[in-house]
Coordinates of C-alpha atoms (C1' of nucleotides) in Angstrom, one line a residue:
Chain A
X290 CA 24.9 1.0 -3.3
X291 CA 25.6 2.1 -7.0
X292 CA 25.3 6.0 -5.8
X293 CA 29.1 8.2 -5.8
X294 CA 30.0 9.4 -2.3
X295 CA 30.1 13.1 -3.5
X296 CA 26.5 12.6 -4.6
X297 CA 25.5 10.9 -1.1
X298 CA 27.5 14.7 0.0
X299 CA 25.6 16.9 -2.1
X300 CA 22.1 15.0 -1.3
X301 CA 22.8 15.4 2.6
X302 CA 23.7 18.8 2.3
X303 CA 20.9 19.7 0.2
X304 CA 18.9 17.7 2.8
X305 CA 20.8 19.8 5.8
X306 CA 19.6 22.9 3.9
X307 CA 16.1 22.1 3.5
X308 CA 15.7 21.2 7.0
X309 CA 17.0 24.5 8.3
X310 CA 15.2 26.5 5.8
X311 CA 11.8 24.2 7.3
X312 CA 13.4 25.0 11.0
X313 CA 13.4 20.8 11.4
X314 CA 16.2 19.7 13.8
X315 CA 19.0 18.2 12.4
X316 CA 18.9 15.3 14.1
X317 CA 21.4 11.8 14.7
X318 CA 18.2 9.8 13.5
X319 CA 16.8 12.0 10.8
X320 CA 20.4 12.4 9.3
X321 CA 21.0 8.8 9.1
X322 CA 17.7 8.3 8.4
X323 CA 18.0 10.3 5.2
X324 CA 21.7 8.7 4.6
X325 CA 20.2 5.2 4.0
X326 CA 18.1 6.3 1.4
X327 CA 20.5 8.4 0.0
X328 CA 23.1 5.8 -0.9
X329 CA 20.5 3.4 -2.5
X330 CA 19.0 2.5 -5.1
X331 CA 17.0 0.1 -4.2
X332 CA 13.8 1.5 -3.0
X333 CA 13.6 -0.2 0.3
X334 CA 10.5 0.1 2.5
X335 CA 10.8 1.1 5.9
X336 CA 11.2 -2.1 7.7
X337 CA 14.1 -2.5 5.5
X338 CA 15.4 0.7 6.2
X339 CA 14.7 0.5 9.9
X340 CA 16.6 -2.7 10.3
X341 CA 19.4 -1.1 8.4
X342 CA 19.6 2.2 10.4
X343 CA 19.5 0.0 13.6
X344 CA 22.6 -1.1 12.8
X345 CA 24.2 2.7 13.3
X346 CA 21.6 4.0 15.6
X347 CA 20.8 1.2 17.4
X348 CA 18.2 2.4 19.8
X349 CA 16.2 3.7 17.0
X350 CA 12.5 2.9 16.9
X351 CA 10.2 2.2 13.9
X352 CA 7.8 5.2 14.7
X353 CA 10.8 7.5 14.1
X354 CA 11.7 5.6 10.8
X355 CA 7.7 5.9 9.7
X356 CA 7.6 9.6 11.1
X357 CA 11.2 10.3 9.5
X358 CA 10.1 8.9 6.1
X359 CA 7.0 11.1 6.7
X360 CA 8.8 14.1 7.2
X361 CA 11.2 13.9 4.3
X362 CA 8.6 13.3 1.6
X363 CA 6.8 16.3 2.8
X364 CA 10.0 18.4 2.6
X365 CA 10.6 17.3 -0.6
X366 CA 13.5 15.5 -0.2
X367 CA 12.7 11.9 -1.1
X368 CA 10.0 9.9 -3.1
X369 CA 7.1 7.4 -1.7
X370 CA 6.7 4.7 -4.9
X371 CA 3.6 2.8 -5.8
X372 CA 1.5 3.6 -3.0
X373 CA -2.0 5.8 -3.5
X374 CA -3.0 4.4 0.2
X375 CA -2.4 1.0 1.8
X376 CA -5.5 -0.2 0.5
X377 CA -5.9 -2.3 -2.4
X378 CA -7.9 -0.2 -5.2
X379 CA -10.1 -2.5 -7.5
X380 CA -11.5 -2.2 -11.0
X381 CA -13.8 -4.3 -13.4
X382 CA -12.6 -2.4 -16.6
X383 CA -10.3 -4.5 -18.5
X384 CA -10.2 -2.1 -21.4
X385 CA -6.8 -0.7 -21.4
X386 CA -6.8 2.7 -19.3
X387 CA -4.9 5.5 -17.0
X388 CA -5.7 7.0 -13.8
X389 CA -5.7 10.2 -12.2
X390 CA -5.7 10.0 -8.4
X391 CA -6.3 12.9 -6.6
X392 CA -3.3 13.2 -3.8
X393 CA -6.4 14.8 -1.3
X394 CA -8.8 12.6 -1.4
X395 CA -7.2 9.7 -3.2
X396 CA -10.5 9.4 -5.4
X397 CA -9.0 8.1 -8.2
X398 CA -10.7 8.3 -12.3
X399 CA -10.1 6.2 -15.1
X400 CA -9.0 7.7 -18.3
X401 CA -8.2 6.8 -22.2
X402 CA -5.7 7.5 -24.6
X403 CA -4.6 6.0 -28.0
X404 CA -1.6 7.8 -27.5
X405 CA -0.4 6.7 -24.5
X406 CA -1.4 3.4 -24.7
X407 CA 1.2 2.8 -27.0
X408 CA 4.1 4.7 -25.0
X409 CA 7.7 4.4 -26.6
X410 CA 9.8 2.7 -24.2
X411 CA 13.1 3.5 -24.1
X412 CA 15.3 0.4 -25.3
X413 CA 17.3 0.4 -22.1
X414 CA 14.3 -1.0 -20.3
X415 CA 15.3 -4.3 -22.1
X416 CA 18.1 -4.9 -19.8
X417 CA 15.7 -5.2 -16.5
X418 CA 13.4 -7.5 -17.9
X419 CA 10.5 -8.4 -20.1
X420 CA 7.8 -5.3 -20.2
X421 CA 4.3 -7.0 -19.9
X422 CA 2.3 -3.9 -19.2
X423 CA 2.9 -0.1 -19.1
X424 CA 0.2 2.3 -17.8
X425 CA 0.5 6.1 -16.6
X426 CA -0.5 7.2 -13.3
X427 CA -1.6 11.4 -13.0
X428 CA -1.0 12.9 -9.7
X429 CA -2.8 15.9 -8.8
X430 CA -5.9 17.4 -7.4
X431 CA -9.5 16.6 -8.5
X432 CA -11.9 19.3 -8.9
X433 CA -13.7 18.9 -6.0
X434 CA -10.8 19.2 -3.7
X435 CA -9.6 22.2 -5.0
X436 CA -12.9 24.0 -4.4
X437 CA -13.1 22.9 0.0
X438 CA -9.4 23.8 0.2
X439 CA -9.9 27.8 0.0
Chain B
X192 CA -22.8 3.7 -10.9
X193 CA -22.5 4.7 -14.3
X194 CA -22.2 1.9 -16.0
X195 CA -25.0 0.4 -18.0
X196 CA -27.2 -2.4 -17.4
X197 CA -26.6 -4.2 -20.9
X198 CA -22.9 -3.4 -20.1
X199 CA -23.1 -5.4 -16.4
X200 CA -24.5 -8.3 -18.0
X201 CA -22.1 -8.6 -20.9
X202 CA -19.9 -8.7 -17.7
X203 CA -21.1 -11.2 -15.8
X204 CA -21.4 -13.5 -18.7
X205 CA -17.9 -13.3 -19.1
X206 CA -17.5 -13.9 -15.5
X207 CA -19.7 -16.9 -15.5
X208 CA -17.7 -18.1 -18.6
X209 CA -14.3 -17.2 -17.4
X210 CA -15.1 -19.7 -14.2
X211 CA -16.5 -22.7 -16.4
X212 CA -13.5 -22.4 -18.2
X213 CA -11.4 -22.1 -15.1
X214 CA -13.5 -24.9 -13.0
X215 CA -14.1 -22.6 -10.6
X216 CA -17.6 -22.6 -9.1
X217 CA -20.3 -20.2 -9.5
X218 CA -21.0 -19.6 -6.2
X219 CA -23.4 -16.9 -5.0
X220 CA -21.2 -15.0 -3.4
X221 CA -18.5 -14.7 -6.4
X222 CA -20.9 -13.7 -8.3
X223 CA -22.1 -10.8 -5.7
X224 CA -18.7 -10.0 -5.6
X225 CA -18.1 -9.6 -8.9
X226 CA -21.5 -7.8 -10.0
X227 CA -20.7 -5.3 -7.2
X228 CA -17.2 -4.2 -9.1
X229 CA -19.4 -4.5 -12.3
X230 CA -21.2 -2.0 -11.4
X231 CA -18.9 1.3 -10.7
X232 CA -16.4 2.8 -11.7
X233 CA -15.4 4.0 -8.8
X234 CA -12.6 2.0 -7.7
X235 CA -13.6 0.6 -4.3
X236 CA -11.4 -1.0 -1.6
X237 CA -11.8 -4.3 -0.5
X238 CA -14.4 -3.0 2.6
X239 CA -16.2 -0.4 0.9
X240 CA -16.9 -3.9 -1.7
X241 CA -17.8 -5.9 1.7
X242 CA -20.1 -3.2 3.1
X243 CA -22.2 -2.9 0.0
X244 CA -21.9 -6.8 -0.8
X245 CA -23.6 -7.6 2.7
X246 CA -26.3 -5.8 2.0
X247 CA -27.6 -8.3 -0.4
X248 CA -25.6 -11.1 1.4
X249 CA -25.6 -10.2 4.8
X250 CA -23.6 -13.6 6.4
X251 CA -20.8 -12.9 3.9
X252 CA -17.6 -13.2 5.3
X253 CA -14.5 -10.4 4.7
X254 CA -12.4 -13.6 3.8
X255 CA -14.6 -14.7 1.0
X256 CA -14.3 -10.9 -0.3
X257 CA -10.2 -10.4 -0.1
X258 CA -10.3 -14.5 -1.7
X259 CA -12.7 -13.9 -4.5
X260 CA -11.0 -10.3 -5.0
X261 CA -7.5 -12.7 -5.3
X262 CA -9.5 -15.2 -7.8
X263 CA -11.1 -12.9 -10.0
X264 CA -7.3 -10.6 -10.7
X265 CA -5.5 -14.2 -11.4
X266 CA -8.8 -14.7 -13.7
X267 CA -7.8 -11.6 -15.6
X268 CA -11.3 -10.8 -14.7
X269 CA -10.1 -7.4 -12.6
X270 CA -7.5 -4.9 -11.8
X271 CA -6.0 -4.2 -8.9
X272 CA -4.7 -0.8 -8.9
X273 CA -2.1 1.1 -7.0
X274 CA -0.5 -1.4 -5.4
X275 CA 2.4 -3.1 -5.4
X276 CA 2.7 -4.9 -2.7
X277 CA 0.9 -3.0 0.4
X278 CA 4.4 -1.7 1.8
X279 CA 5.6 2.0 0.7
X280 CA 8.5 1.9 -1.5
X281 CA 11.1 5.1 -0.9
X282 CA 13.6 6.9 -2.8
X283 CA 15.4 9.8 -2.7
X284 CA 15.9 10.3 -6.4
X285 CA 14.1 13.0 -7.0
X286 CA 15.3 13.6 -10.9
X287 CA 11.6 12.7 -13.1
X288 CA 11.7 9.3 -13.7
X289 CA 9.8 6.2 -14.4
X290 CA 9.4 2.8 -12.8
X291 CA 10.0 -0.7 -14.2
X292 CA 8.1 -3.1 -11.7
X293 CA 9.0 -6.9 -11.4
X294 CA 6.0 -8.7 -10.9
X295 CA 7.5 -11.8 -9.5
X296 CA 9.9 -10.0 -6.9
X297 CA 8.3 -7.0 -6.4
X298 CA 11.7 -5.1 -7.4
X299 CA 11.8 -1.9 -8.9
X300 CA 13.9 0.1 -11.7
X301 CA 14.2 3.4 -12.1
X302 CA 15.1 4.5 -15.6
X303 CA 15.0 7.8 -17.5
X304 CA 13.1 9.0 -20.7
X305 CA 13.1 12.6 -21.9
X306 CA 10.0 11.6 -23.9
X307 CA 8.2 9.2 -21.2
X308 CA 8.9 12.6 -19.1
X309 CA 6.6 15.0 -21.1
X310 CA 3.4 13.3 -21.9
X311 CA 0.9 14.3 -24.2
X312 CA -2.0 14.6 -21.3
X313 CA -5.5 14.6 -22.8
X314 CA -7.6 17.2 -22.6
X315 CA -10.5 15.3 -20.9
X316 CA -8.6 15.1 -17.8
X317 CA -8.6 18.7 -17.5
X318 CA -12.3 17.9 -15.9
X319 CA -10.9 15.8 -12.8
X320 CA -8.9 18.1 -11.8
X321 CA -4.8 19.8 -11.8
X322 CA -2.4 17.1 -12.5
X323 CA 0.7 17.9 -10.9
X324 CA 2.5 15.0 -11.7
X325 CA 2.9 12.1 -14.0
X326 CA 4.4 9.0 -14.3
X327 CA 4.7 5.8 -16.4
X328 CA 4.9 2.6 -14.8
X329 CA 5.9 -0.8 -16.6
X330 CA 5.3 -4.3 -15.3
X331 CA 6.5 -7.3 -16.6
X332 CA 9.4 -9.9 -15.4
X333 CA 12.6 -9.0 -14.7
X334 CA 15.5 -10.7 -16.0
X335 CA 16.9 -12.8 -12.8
X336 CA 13.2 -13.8 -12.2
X337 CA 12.9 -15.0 -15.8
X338 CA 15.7 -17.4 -15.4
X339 CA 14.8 -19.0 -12.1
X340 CA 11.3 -19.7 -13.7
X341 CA 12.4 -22.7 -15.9
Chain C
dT245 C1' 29.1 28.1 27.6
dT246 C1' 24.8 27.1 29.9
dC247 C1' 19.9 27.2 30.1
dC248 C1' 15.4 26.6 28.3
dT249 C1' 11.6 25.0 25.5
dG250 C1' 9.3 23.0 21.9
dA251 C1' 10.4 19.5 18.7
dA252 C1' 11.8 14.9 18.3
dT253 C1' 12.5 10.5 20.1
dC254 C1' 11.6 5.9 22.4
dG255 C1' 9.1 1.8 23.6
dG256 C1' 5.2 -0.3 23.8
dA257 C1' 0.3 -0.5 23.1
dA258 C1' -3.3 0.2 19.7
dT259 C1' -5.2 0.1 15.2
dG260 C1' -6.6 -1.4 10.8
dA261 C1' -6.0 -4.2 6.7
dT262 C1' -5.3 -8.6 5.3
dT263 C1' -4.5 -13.6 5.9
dC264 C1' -4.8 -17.9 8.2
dT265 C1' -7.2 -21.8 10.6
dT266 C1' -10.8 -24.8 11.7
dG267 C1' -15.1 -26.5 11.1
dT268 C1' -19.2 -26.3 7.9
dT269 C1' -21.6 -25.8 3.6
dT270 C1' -22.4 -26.4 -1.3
dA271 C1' -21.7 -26.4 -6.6
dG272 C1' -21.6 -29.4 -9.8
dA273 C1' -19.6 -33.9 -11.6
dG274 C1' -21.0 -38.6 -11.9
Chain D
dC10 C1' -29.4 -38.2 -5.5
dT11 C1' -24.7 -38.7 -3.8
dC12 C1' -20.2 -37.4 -3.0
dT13 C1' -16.2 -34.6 -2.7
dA14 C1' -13.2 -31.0 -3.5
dA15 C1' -13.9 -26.3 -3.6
dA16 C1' -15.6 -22.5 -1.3
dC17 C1' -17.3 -20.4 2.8
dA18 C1' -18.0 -18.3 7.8
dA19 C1' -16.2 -16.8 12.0
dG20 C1' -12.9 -15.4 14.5
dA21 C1' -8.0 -15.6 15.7
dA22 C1' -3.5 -14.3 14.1
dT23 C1' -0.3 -11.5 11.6
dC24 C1' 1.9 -7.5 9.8
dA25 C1' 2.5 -2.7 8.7
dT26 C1' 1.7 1.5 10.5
dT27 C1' 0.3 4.9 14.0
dC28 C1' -0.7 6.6 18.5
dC29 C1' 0.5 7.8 23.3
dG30 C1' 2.8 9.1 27.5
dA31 C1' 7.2 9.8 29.2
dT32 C1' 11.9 11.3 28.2
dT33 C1' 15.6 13.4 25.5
dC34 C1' 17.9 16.8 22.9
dA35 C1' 18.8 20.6 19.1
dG36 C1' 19.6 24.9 18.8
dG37 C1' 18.1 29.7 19.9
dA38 C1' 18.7 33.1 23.7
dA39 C1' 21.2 34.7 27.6

DNA sequence: TTCCTGAATCGGAATGATTCTTGTTTAGAG
DNA sequence: CTCTAAACAAGAATCATTCCGATTCAGGAA
């Protein structure tokens, strides 16, 4: 809970903004909902959330958390980490590489550069731990996608 | 299934050398397993892999599949991409930045990078498609993990 | 302010991926 | 060839997530 209460204000306003700009409710759950993640930094998932909302909103009920969660990263508003899918993605090729994953279709392609494989990371990193492996990950959509969408 | 033939069995004999080493056992279906990831690129989940694996093994259980998938990442032998754990991680900072992962814990940094921000992307990605987005991702230990290891 | 309606919520059941359990098979050391 | 720990098969169990039917409520209109 590192986050300044006038930036927890200015995120839930922005948030309050976005929502009536997208005609979504302003709802008691969405709010606090949106509250919770706006006063972490600790990129909880959403059991952790939900069991932390239930505290304020005690009736709440995981589909509105998942649905919530949903919502906002389609509005913009927050960030889903890691995650292509829920499925595990596997891969014989050991040789250092990248991916692009296609956010349609989650197809996802291999890539290579000398460049990045040698990424400068910023010295600060030091202070969270010891860096074993750095790899970049290119969102976006694949050709094929882009052709069935129009 | 672009990969060549000479390059699949340069594989598998590092497979089959990798388990000698390890004392693990060359069993049939391991090795099934492991010839079908040999042989794409494509990065399958665990029951597209089972689907095509039971073709040529046909009483081969989804257990021995999520197992050997398991044995052959600790071997170094494959990558499992994408995932962190199999829970979505959210966050509403929606400044660019970059993740440190914890490998141990599963905990996750953010940290900032001006340079890390603005990758040089090469030009052979062009061909999969638009990248929206990008992002590096670091793995390694972090510090309070480090010191409950000794 | 009150009324109305579609959006949002609730609670529990359903789904789907993954893991566990129990009994059986088998690779490979001796 | 024998023996045994490792690996496997089958299906049950678990866990995250989504769906569904019934209910509530935000916020625009009167």
């Amino acid at each position: 809970m590192a986050v300044s209460k006038a930036e927890i204000e200015r995120r839930m306003e922005r948030m309050a903004q976005t929502c009536r700009d997208g005609r979504l409710k302003l709802t008691h759950q969405r709010m606090e909902v949106f509250r919770e993640l706006a006063g972490t930094e600790d990129h909880p998932d959403a059991e952790t959330i939900y069991q932390h909302v239930r505290r304020r909103v005690p009736a709440i009920s995981r589909d509105t958390i998942y649905r919530t969660l949903a919502t906002l990263e389609e509005q913009g508003l927050i960030h889903k980490a890691e995650i292509l899918s829920s499925r595990g993605r596997y891969d014989a090729n050991m040789d250092h590489h990248h991916h692009f994953i296609c956010t349609v279709c989650g197809r996802v392609h291999d890539f290579y550069s000398r460049t990045l494989d040698d990424l400068p990371i910023p010295r600060s990193v030091a202070s969270f731990g010891r860096v074993e492996s750095a790899q970049v990950q290119l969102r976006g959509i694949c050709t094929s996608c882009a052709k069935t969408k129009e």
